[in-house]
Amino acid sequence: PEYMSPEQAEVKEVDQRSDIYSLGVILYEMMTGRIPFEGETPLGIAMKHKSEMPKDPRELNTQIPEDLSRVILTCMEKDREKRYQSAGEVRSELIRIEKGIPSTERIIPKRKPITSKEITVTFGLKKLFIPALVIIGLIIAVVIILQLLPQKETVPVPSYKHSIAVLPFDDLSPQKDQEYFCDGLAEELINRLNNIESLRVPARTSAFSFKGKELDLQEIGNKLNVEMLLEGSVQKAGNKLRITVRLVKVADGYPLWSEKYERDEKDIFALQDEISLAIVDNMRIKLLGREKANIVKRYTEDIEAYNLYLQGLFFWNRRTEEDLKKAINYFEQAIEVDHNYALAYAGLADSYSILPEYSNIPPKEVYPKAKELALKALEIDNTLAEAHVSLGLIKRRYDYDWVAAEREYKRALELNPGHAIAHYNYAYNLMCRAR
């Protein structure tokens, strides 16, 4: 967690800018002799990466050139849009700074000697700077980071046979009050398609990062590194739904398939099945038996409960204390309507689990409740990947049972191979255990 980016701490989709943040942490430690954030627990450190600004490195080592300090802090910007956007930018800055450094200055940080006698060693700045930044920094930045980045000249070897990103649907309703429904419909399709092992589906955080931005579909597709994009719109008036979907080929920007549906709201579950299977059919994906069953699986048959759940999910994704409390209220209402709505129990468990991160509420006041809810969700449906992830998070954060947490994450991935949050938490669990 010492080198974790803010987006990793928030369980968001990461890209090359997350690696650039980690590079900034390495440079910070190398130039100051200490890591920027310390804490008693991995979670505490991760939360500091998410919410606290690091000290200026020059406060810890006055010999650090101002330009170098600026580079380090730019790498460590909380907002990834404000960081360097590529390793090439970092490399250029480091080379420029290195060329302008006089060889007689000293940049090595002072460390407390490990022996009982004081030891002082003086290096010329060039002597330290060349191995430290040019060798270590550039090797890390160029060899590691650049290898992780997709290059314009080459096409990365795909890990999957097919790939698709589901973009947030546009709200065309007269009152513009169906954003929660539009987002929920798109997220539902993401979750369904994630069950297909041969299909890569970028997580909600990646696909939704383009929401409200005027970008060409091909540009979005290239940024997400997918072959297909699904976009759509929703117009809702009373109990009537008009939904338009369009499957677009990123390579040429032309639609592969499009359809308009006019249905009653009560038919939304059947409509989601129809859209999901149409996507699979038009992409010519061959489904395994269990994959088709998972794609059309329903967690409730009650429209009112489903609408309440979508509103809870909408506010949960906003991640503020006020919004999380709204999410809790909506999830509780969904459960009141449908007592066997396992997905709503899992959503409620997740809301309580992360509430202490966004409020002054002590974890001990909410974690027992979150654990009870996650277990209830699994009692109703032990094949629900979301509930296993919820329980895994509680096992790690509250019970400090890393082995049990790993077991839950692995089970979640068995049930839903594309579950992004399960992948992240499993990786984080392994990292913290030096595995």
XYZ file of C-alpha atoms in Angstrom:
435
model
C 0.000 0.000 0.000
C 3.002 2.357 0.381
C 3.079 2.788 -3.413
C -0.666 2.625 -4.064
C -2.348 5.284 -6.190
C -5.517 7.087 -5.011
C -7.617 5.324 -7.644
C -6.378 1.954 -6.394
C -7.371 2.952 -2.851
C -10.843 3.852 -4.137
C -11.152 0.543 -6.004
C -11.350 2.315 -9.341
C -10.096 1.147 -12.708
C -6.406 1.996 -13.146
C -4.326 2.935 -16.169
C -0.739 4.013 -16.871
C -1.184 7.125 -14.735
C -1.466 4.888 -11.679
C 2.039 3.603 -12.463
C 3.229 7.200 -12.781
C 1.868 7.924 -9.294
C 3.800 4.927 -7.936
C 6.926 6.178 -9.704
C 6.456 9.506 -7.919
C 6.349 7.676 -4.577
C 9.588 5.849 -5.438
C 11.315 9.104 -6.409
C 10.005 10.744 -3.232
C 11.463 7.983 -1.071
C 14.733 7.991 -2.979
C 15.240 11.732 -2.598
C 14.011 12.174 0.994
C 14.877 8.861 2.622
C 11.262 8.176 3.611
C 7.947 7.247 2.062
C 5.369 10.054 1.753
C 2.692 8.353 3.857
C 3.017 6.077 6.856
C 0.411 4.361 8.997
C -0.214 1.573 11.464
C -2.258 -0.509 9.009
C -2.279 -1.018 5.222
C -5.774 0.482 5.111
C -4.597 3.595 6.965
C -1.784 4.113 4.470
C -4.117 3.570 1.520
C -6.544 6.167 2.864
C -3.725 8.719 3.159
C -2.805 8.150 -0.476
C -6.424 8.886 -1.323
C -7.016 11.975 0.801
C -3.781 13.576 2.085
C -1.298 15.714 0.193
C 2.379 14.743 0.591
C 4.844 17.178 2.090
C 7.037 19.026 -0.369
C 10.174 16.840 -0.641
C 12.309 19.969 -0.122
C 10.977 20.235 3.425
C 12.713 16.928 4.143
C 15.814 17.481 2.017
C 16.627 21.091 1.188
C 19.220 20.007 -1.382
C 16.566 18.715 -3.780
C 16.273 21.005 -6.822
C 12.949 22.819 -7.029
C 12.257 21.412 -10.504
C 12.784 17.860 -9.278
C 10.432 18.434 -6.355
C 7.837 19.726 -8.810
C 8.200 16.603 -10.977
C 7.722 14.316 -7.973
C 4.636 16.175 -6.752
C 3.153 16.272 -10.252
C 3.547 12.500 -10.487
C 1.704 12.251 -7.150
C -1.277 14.470 -7.970
C -4.502 12.979 -6.549
C -6.356 13.815 -9.755
C -4.797 11.671 -12.470
C -5.762 14.262 -15.077
C -3.250 16.618 -13.414
C -0.401 14.082 -13.428
C 1.978 13.475 -16.287
C -0.074 11.552 -18.797
C 2.748 9.371 -20.083
C 6.101 7.988 -18.997
C 7.670 9.880 -21.895
C 6.726 13.182 -20.250
C 8.392 12.124 -17.003
C 11.501 10.949 -18.831
C 11.839 14.266 -20.698
C 11.534 16.232 -17.470
C 14.141 14.105 -15.686
C 16.605 14.395 -18.561
C 16.127 18.169 -18.671
C 16.678 18.490 -14.924
C 19.704 16.177 -14.929
C 21.433 18.248 -17.594
C 21.084 21.416 -15.565
C 22.417 20.115 -12.245
C 25.933 21.253 -11.209
C 28.183 18.366 -10.233
C 29.319 19.875 -6.932
C 25.979 19.916 -5.138
C 24.813 17.267 -2.717
C 21.378 15.688 -2.971
C 21.635 12.502 -0.913
C 19.168 12.484 1.989
C 20.531 12.233 5.486
C 19.651 8.974 7.190
C 20.222 8.007 10.747
C 23.333 5.741 10.792
C 22.820 2.122 11.727
C 26.022 2.061 13.786
C 26.759 3.850 17.034
C 29.265 6.156 15.323
C 28.269 9.093 13.180
C 29.146 8.502 9.531
C 29.142 11.316 6.988
C 29.575 10.658 3.305
C 29.492 13.448 0.734
C 28.694 12.805 -2.896
C 28.742 15.137 -5.840
C 25.173 15.710 -7.006
C 25.889 14.330 -10.472
C 27.302 11.139 -8.984
C 24.117 10.452 -7.033
C 21.702 11.895 -9.540
C 22.893 9.827 -12.487
C 22.449 6.413 -10.870
C 19.400 7.468 -8.887
C 17.316 9.168 -11.548
C 18.784 8.261 -14.905
C 19.398 4.589 -14.114
C 16.732 3.796 -11.522
C 14.153 6.401 -12.502
C 14.386 5.876 -16.214
C 14.590 2.102 -15.950
C 11.441 2.127 -13.843
C 9.706 4.746 -15.962
C 10.763 3.559 -19.396
C 11.302 -0.194 -19.076
C 8.461 -1.009 -16.669
C 5.850 1.675 -17.261
C 6.285 1.942 -21.012
C 6.005 -1.819 -21.313
C 2.662 -1.604 -19.540
C 1.333 1.105 -21.834
C -0.322 0.455 -25.171
C 1.834 2.019 -27.890
C 0.466 3.826 -30.928
C 2.756 1.872 -33.252
C 1.685 -1.579 -32.068
C -1.498 -3.337 -31.113
C -1.365 -4.999 -27.669
C -1.940 -8.735 -27.654
C -5.473 -9.139 -26.271
C -6.072 -11.372 -23.291
C -9.598 -12.084 -24.511
C -11.157 -13.048 -27.822
C -13.574 -10.114 -27.709
C -13.940 -6.780 -25.906
C -16.744 -4.300 -25.391
C -17.329 -1.196 -23.285
C -20.829 -0.247 -22.154
C -21.178 3.530 -21.996
C -23.694 5.282 -19.708
C -27.084 5.660 -21.372
C -28.445 9.145 -22.123
C -31.549 10.315 -20.278
C -34.061 11.580 -22.840
C -36.991 11.617 -20.409
C -39.020 14.859 -20.369
C -38.143 15.637 -16.746
C -34.497 14.507 -17.016
C -35.010 12.604 -13.776
C -33.982 9.114 -14.867
C -30.192 9.362 -14.584
C -30.181 6.679 -11.904
C -32.144 4.369 -14.208
C -29.883 5.071 -17.210
C -26.726 4.436 -15.180
C -28.271 1.370 -13.591
C -29.260 -0.125 -16.938
C -25.720 0.313 -18.285
C -24.173 -1.134 -15.126
C -26.571 -4.080 -15.252
C -25.404 -4.869 -18.789
C -21.756 -4.567 -17.683
C -22.362 -7.034 -14.863
C -24.153 -9.484 -17.138
C -21.477 -9.398 -19.841
C -18.735 -9.778 -17.228
C -19.877 -13.373 -16.805
C -18.452 -14.269 -20.227
C -14.865 -15.479 -19.846
C -13.902 -14.756 -23.464
C -15.177 -11.164 -23.299
C -13.273 -8.263 -21.733
C -15.567 -5.575 -20.347
C -13.954 -2.453 -18.820
C -15.258 -1.648 -15.356
C -17.964 0.912 -14.705
C -15.434 3.493 -13.501
C -13.565 3.358 -16.813
C -16.595 3.425 -19.081
C -18.383 6.095 -17.040
C -15.306 8.367 -16.973
C -16.403 9.601 -20.426
C -19.863 10.574 -19.224
C -20.793 14.076 -20.360
C -17.654 14.488 -22.474
C -17.913 15.404 -26.135
C -15.591 12.756 -27.540
C -15.709 10.769 -30.749
C -16.784 7.159 -30.183
C -13.672 5.855 -31.909
C -11.511 7.942 -29.582
C -13.330 6.543 -26.546
C -13.000 3.014 -27.881
C -9.286 3.432 -28.483
C -8.752 4.848 -25.004
C -10.572 1.866 -23.503
C -8.795 -0.512 -25.900
C -11.978 -2.311 -26.973
C -13.312 -3.514 -30.317
C -16.959 -2.633 -29.623
C -18.892 0.104 -27.845
C -22.483 -0.097 -26.669
C -24.299 3.199 -26.311
C -27.942 3.956 -25.794
C -30.675 6.204 -24.494
C -33.705 5.906 -22.246
C -36.968 7.808 -22.466
C -39.353 7.099 -19.629
C -42.863 8.496 -19.313
C -45.069 7.018 -16.628
C -44.797 3.251 -16.946
C -43.715 3.375 -20.581
C -40.098 2.854 -21.635
C -38.459 3.701 -24.925
C -34.908 2.357 -25.040
C -32.517 2.671 -27.962
C -29.255 0.704 -28.116
C -26.464 0.775 -30.660
C -23.461 -1.540 -30.984
C -20.598 0.315 -32.687
C -17.395 -1.074 -34.199
C -14.468 0.993 -32.915
C -12.303 0.218 -35.963
C -14.475 2.186 -38.395
C -17.102 3.859 -36.209
C -19.991 2.139 -37.982
C -22.848 0.463 -36.109
C -22.875 -3.316 -36.177
C -26.380 -3.462 -34.729
C -29.018 -1.102 -33.397
C -32.520 -1.522 -32.042
C -35.370 0.488 -30.551
C -37.572 -1.010 -27.862
C -40.906 0.285 -26.581
C -42.046 -1.649 -23.549
C -43.882 -1.351 -20.266
C -41.648 -0.825 -17.257
C -42.746 -4.199 -15.884
C -40.971 -5.845 -18.849
C -37.550 -4.377 -18.021
C -36.091 -7.711 -16.870
C -37.060 -9.509 -20.066
C -35.766 -6.544 -22.058
C -32.373 -6.720 -20.314
C -32.199 -10.416 -21.191
C -33.041 -9.624 -24.800
C -30.435 -6.864 -25.119
C -27.694 -8.935 -23.463
C -28.273 -11.928 -25.721
C -28.515 -9.703 -28.813
C -25.080 -8.257 -28.027
C -23.629 -11.741 -27.661
C -25.281 -12.901 -30.872
C -24.123 -9.916 -32.940
C -20.563 -10.253 -31.627
C -20.722 -13.966 -32.498
C -19.683 -15.075 -29.045
C -20.234 -18.720 -28.201
C -21.587 -19.064 -24.681
C -20.879 -21.858 -22.265
C -23.918 -23.341 -20.557
C -23.391 -21.621 -17.227
C -22.549 -18.306 -18.909
C -25.956 -18.066 -20.564
C -27.656 -18.912 -17.275
C -25.691 -16.165 -15.486
C -26.434 -13.573 -18.167
C -30.199 -13.956 -17.790
C -30.172 -14.502 -14.025
C -32.589 -12.296 -12.071
C -32.218 -11.236 -8.454
C -35.739 -9.881 -8.013
C -39.000 -9.943 -9.943
C -40.327 -6.822 -8.223
C -40.077 -3.615 -10.285
C -40.452 -1.352 -7.244
C -37.632 -3.121 -5.388
C -35.466 -2.968 -8.504
C -36.000 0.781 -8.929
C -35.129 1.365 -5.280
C -32.004 -0.755 -5.681
C -30.893 1.248 -8.741
C -31.310 4.490 -6.804
C -29.247 3.052 -3.957
C -26.554 2.010 -6.420
C -26.580 5.478 -7.995
C -25.866 7.200 -4.682
C -23.390 4.506 -3.563
C -21.234 5.304 -6.580
C -21.060 8.978 -5.590
C -19.057 8.142 -2.451
C -19.804 11.002 -0.046
C -21.178 10.685 3.478
C -24.501 12.237 2.464
C -24.828 10.071 -0.639
C -23.889 6.875 1.198
C -26.607 7.560 3.753
C -29.071 8.008 0.885
C -27.839 4.735 -0.602
C -28.432 2.986 2.721
C -31.974 4.348 2.810
C -32.772 3.146 -0.720
C -31.235 -0.293 -0.199
C -33.237 -0.692 3.016
C -36.428 0.255 1.171
C -35.633 -2.282 -1.556
C -35.255 -4.988 1.093
C -38.554 -3.957 2.689
C -40.286 -4.516 -0.640
C -38.457 -7.784 -1.418
C -37.087 -9.543 1.667
C -35.149 -12.012 -0.495
C -33.332 -9.440 -2.621
C -29.760 -10.678 -2.066
C -28.196 -8.000 -4.263
C -29.793 -5.259 -2.152
C -28.391 -6.849 1.020
C -24.928 -6.863 -0.584
C -25.315 -3.209 -1.600
C -26.353 -2.303 1.929
C -23.364 -4.209 3.347
C -21.008 -2.335 1.011
C -22.519 1.012 2.000
C -21.916 0.367 5.690
C -18.423 -1.017 4.969
C -17.125 2.140 3.302
C -19.101 4.682 5.360
C -16.264 5.166 7.919
C -13.942 6.227 5.079
C -16.205 9.169 4.231
C -17.411 10.138 7.701
C -16.429 10.282 11.359
C -18.395 7.127 12.128
C -16.116 4.567 13.850
C -15.740 1.268 11.949
C -16.748 -0.727 15.035
C -20.204 0.863 14.847
C -20.969 -0.297 11.309
C -18.782 -3.307 10.453
C -20.786 -5.810 12.539
C -23.925 -4.660 10.721
C -22.164 -4.916 7.352
C -21.000 -8.444 8.154
C -24.503 -9.506 9.154
C -25.905 -8.142 5.886
C -23.256 -9.821 3.718
C -23.938 -13.147 5.414
C -27.668 -12.631 4.886
C -27.078 -12.032 1.177
C -25.116 -15.291 0.959
C -27.789 -17.129 2.914
C -30.277 -16.096 0.229
C -27.924 -16.710 -2.705
C -24.477 -18.195 -2.113
C -23.668 -17.858 -5.829
C -23.795 -14.047 -5.677
C -20.284 -12.768 -6.449
C -21.060 -9.312 -5.033
C -21.894 -10.797 -1.634
C -18.636 -12.768 -1.519
C -16.714 -9.562 -2.292
C -18.633 -7.745 0.461
C -17.807 -10.436 2.990
C -14.176 -10.567 1.867
C -13.794 -6.849 2.482
C -15.217 -7.206 5.993
C -13.043 -10.240 6.720
C -9.984 -8.190 5.838
C -10.873 -4.853 7.391
C -12.798 -5.918 10.482
C -11.824 -9.508 11.300
C -8.247 -9.101 9.997
C -8.636 -12.590 8.579
C -6.647 -12.300 5.358
C -6.954 -16.000 4.536
C -10.744 -15.925 4.775
C -10.826 -12.709 2.733
C -8.778 -14.345 -0.009
C -11.140 -17.293 -0.030
C -14.122 -14.980 -0.584
C -12.436 -13.053 -3.399
C -11.433 -16.250 -5.180
C -14.961 -17.583 -4.893
C -16.336 -14.329 -6.310
C -14.029 -14.646 -9.320
C -15.065 -18.245 -9.865
C -18.664 -17.056 -10.029
C -17.988 -13.920 -12.073
C -14.567 -13.966 -13.809
C -14.816 -10.343 -14.916
C -15.788 -8.796 -11.563
C -13.452 -5.768 -11.411
C -13.784 -5.079 -7.672
C -13.122 -8.729 -6.858
C -9.965 -8.637 -8.980
C -8.777 -5.467 -7.269
C -9.410 -6.703 -3.735
C -7.821 -10.077 -4.434
C -4.712 -8.361 -5.844
C -4.589 -5.953 -2.891
C -4.904 -8.855 -0.479
C -1.967 -10.650 -2.136
C 0.136 -7.492 -2.222
C -0.324 -6.788 1.478
C 0.742 -10.351 2.251
C 3.854 -9.986 0.063
C 2.552 -12.593 -2.384
